[in-house]
């Protein structure tokens, strides 16, 4: 499994956990995060988009899984 596949698998699991939110808002978790390659190594940077309005439990789960910060706080 590639790093991108692992990232998308983890995001899908979070999206499934909070299915009701994404169903009500007719959105997908990938609309709320940035997934970018890191130019200095083979890691992938995952961050919550600065304009994202996510319920705190979802944002907390994303931060916990990926050890990320909100993009507007960088």
Short mmCIF file of C-alpha atoms in Angstrom, two decimals, residues 11-47:
data_model
loop_
_atom_site.label_atom_id
_atom_site.label_comp_id
_atom_site.label_asym_id
_atom_site.label_seq_id
_atom_site.Cartn_x
_atom_site.Cartn_y
_atom_site.Cartn_z
CA UNK A 11 -9.62 9.44 5.88
CA UNK A 12 -12.30 7.04 4.61
CA UNK A 13 -12.46 5.40 8.04
CA UNK A 14 -13.00 8.80 9.69
CA UNK A 15 -15.61 9.70 7.08
CA UNK A 16 -17.46 6.44 7.75
CA UNK A 17 -17.32 7.04 11.51
CA UNK A 18 -19.02 10.42 11.02
CA UNK A 19 -21.22 9.32 8.12
CA UNK A 20 -24.23 11.32 9.36
CA UNK A 21 -22.35 14.65 9.21
CA UNK A 22 -21.08 14.05 5.69
CA UNK A 23 -24.49 12.79 4.55
CA UNK A 24 -26.31 15.84 5.95
CA UNK A 25 -23.78 18.29 4.52
CA UNK A 26 -23.51 16.37 1.23
CA UNK A 27 -19.75 16.63 1.49
CA UNK A 28 -16.67 14.43 1.61
CA UNK A 29 -13.80 14.49 4.08
CA UNK A 30 -11.37 15.32 1.27
CA UNK A 31 -13.10 18.69 0.90
CA UNK A 32 -11.86 19.63 4.38
CA UNK A 33 -8.22 18.54 4.22
CA UNK A 34 -5.13 19.27 2.16
CA UNK A 35 -3.06 16.29 1.09
CA UNK A 36 0.32 17.35 -0.28
CA UNK A 37 3.65 15.63 -0.92
CA UNK A 38 6.53 16.83 1.21
CA UNK A 39 9.26 18.02 -1.16
CA UNK A 40 12.13 17.17 1.21
CA UNK A 41 11.25 13.53 1.89
CA UNK A 42 8.74 10.87 0.93
CA UNK A 43 6.22 11.83 3.61
CA UNK A 44 2.79 13.25 2.89
CA UNK A 45 1.56 16.40 4.62
CA UNK A 46 -2.07 16.31 5.75
CA UNK A 47 -3.67 19.45 7.15
#
